[in-house]
PDB file of C-alpha atoms and ligand atoms in Angstrom:
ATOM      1  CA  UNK A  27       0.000   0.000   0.000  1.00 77.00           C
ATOM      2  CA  UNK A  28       1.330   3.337  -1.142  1.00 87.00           C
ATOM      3  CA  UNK A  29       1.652   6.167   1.871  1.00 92.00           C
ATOM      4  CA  UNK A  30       2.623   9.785   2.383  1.00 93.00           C
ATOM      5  CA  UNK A  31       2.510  12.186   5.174  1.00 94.00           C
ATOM      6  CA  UNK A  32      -0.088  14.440   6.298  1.00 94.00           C
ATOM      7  CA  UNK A  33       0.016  17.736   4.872  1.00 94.00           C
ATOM      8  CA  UNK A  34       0.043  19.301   8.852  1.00 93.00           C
ATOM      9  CA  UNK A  35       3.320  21.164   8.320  1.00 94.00           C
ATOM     10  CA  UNK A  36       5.815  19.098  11.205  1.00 95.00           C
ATOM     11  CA  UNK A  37       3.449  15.965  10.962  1.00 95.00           C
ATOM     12  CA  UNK A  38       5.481  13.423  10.071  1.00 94.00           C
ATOM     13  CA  UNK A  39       2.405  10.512  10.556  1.00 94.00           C
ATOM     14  CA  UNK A  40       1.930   7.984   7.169  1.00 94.00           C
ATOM     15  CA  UNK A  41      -1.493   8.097   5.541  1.00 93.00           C
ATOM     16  CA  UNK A  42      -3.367   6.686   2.379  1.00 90.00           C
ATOM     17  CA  UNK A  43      -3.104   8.343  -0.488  1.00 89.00           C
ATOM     18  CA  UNK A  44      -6.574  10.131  -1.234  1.00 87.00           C
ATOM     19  CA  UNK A  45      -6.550  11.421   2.604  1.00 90.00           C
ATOM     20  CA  UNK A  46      -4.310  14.731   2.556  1.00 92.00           C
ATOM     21  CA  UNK A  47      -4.387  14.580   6.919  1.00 94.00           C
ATOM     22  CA  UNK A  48      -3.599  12.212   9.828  1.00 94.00           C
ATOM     23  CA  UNK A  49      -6.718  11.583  11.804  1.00 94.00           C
ATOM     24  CA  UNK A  50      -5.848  13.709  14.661  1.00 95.00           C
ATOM     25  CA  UNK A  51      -5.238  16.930  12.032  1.00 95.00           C
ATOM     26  CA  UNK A  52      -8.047  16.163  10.139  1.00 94.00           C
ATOM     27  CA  UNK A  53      -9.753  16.236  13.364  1.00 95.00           C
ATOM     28  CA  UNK A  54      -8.543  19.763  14.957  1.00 95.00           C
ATOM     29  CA  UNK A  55      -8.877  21.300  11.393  1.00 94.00           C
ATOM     30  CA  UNK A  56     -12.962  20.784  11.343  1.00 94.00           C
ATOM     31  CA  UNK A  57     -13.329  21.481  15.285  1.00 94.00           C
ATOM     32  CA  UNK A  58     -11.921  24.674  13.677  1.00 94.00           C
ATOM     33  CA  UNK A  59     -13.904  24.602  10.283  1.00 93.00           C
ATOM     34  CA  UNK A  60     -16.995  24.305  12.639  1.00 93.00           C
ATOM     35  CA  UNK A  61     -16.032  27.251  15.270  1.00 94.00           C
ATOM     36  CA  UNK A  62     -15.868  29.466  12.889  1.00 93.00           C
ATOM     37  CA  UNK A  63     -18.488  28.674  11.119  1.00 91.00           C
ATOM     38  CA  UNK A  64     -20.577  28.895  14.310  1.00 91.00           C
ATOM     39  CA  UNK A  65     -18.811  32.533  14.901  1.00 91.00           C
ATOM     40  CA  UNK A  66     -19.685  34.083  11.305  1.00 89.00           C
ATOM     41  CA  UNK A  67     -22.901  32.676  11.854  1.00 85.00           C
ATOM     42  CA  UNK A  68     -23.125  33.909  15.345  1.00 86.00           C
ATOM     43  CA  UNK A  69     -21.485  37.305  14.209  1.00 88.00           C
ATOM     44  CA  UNK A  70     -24.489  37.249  10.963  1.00 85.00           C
ATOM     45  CA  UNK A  71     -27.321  36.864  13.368  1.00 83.00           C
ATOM     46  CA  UNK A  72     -26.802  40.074  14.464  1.00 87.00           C
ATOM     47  CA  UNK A  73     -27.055  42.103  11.030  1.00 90.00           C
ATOM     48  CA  UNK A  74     -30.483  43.092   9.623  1.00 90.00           C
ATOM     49  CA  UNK A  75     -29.626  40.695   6.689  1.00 89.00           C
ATOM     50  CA  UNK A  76     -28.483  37.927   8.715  1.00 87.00           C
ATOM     51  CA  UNK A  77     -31.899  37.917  10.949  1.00 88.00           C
ATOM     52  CA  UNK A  78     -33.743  38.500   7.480  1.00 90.00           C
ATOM     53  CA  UNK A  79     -31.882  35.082   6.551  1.00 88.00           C
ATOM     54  CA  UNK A  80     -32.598  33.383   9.242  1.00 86.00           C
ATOM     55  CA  UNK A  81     -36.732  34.297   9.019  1.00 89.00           C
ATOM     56  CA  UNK A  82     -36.525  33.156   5.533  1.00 91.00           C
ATOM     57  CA  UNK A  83     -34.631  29.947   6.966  1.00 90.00           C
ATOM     58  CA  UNK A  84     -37.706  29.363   9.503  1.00 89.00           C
ATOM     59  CA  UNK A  85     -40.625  30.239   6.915  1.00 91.00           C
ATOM     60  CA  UNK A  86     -39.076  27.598   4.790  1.00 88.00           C
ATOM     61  CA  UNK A  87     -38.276  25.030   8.009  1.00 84.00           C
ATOM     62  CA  UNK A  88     -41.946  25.591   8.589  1.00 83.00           C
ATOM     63  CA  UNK A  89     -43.264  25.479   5.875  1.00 83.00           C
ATOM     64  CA  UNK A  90     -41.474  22.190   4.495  1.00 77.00           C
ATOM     65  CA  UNK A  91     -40.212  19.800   7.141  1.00 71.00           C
ATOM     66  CA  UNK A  92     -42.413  21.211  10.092  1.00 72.00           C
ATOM     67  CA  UNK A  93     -45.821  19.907   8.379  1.00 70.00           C
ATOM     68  CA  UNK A  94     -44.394  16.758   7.250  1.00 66.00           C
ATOM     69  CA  UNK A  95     -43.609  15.945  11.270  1.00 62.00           C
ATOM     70  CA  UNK A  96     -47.453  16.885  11.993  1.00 68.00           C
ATOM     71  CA  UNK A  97     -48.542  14.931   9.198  1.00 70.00           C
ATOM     72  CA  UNK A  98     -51.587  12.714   8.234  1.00 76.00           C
ATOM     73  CA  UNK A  99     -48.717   9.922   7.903  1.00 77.00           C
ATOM     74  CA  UNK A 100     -48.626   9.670  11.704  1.00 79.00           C
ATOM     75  CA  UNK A 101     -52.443   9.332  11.707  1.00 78.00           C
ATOM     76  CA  UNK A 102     -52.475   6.059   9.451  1.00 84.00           C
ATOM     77  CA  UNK A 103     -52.832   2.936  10.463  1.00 87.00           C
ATOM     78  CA  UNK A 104     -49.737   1.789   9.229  1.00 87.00           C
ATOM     79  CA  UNK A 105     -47.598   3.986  11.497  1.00 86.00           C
ATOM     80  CA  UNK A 106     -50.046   3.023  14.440  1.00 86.00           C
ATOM     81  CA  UNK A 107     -49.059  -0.440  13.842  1.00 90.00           C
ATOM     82  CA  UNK A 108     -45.489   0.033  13.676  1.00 89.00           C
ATOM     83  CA  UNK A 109     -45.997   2.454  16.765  1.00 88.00           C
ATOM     84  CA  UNK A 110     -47.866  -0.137  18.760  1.00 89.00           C
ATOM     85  CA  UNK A 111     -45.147  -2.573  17.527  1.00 90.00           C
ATOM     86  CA  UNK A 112     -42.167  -0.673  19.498  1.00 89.00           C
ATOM     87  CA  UNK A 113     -44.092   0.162  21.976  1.00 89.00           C
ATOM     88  CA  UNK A 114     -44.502  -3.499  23.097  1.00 89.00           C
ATOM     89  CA  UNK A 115     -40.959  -4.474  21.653  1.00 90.00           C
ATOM     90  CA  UNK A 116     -39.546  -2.027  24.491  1.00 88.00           C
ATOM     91  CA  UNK A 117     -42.118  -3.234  26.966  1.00 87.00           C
ATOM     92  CA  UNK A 118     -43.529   0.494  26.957  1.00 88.00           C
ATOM     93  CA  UNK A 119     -40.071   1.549  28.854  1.00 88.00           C
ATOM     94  CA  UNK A 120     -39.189   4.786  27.697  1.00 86.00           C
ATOM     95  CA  UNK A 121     -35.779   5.212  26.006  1.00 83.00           C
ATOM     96  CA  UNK A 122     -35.331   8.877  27.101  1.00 83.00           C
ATOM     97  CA  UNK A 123     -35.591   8.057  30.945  1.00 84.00           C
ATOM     98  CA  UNK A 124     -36.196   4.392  31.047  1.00 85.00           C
ATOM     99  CA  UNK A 125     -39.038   4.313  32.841  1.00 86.00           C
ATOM    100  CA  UNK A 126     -42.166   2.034  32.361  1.00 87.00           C
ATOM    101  CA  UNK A 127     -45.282   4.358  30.778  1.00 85.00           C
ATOM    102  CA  UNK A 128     -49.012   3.491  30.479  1.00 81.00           C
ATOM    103  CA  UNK A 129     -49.872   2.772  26.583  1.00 74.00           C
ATOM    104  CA  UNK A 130     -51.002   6.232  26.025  1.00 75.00           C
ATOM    105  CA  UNK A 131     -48.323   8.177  27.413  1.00 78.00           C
ATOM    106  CA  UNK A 132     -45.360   6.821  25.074  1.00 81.00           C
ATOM    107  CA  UNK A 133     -44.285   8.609  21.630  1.00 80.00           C
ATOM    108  CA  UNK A 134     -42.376   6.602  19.088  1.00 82.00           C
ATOM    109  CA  UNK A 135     -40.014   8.473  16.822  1.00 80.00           C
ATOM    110  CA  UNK A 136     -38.142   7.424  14.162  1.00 77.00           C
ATOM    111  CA  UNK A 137     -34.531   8.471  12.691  1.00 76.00           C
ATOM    112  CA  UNK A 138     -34.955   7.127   9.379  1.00 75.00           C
ATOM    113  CA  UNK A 139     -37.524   9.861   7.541  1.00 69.00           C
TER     114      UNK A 139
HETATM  115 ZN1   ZN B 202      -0.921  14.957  11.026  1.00 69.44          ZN
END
């Protein structure tokens, strides 16, 4: 298997070609990537614009996603099913806080959309 170093200037750590940084620099360089974008974002929430942005950003949220989460899928029986199915599965213990609920007082999500 062909290796070179990571591109971190004073690395000296072998990696696969097609990968330009060792795990631990690829690492610290998106912690980084992601502060700052959380700081222009942070810094863009404060400009007319960037509150403008962020409405639009909600309108759409709300208008898109939000009504598929209230939606008449969660009122068919197929989703009851499957909801009754986990419910019993898990013995109506509650992942969040483990506890055992009454069959009314449980909501199943789901990750996959
Ligand atoms: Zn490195």
């Amino acid at each position: 298997m062909r290796l070179h170093r990571c591109a971190e200037i004073g690395c000296h750590e072998l990696i696969k070609l097609g990968f330009d940084y060792c795990d631990k620099h690829y690492q610290s360089r998106m912690n980084s990537y992601h502060d700052r974008l959380k700081q222009s974002q942070e810094l863009k929430s404060q400009t007319l614009r960037g509150q403008r942005d962020k409405l639009e950003y909600n309108r759409n949220y709300n208008e898109t996603v939000r009504p598929e989460l209230g939606h008449e899928f969660y009122q068919t029986k197929q989703w009851e099913r499957i909801s009754e199915y986990i419910k019993q599965r898990d013995m109506y213990t509650s992942s969040v806080d483990g506890r055992v609920y009454g069959k009314g007082d449980l909501i199943v999500d789901h990750l996959v959309p």
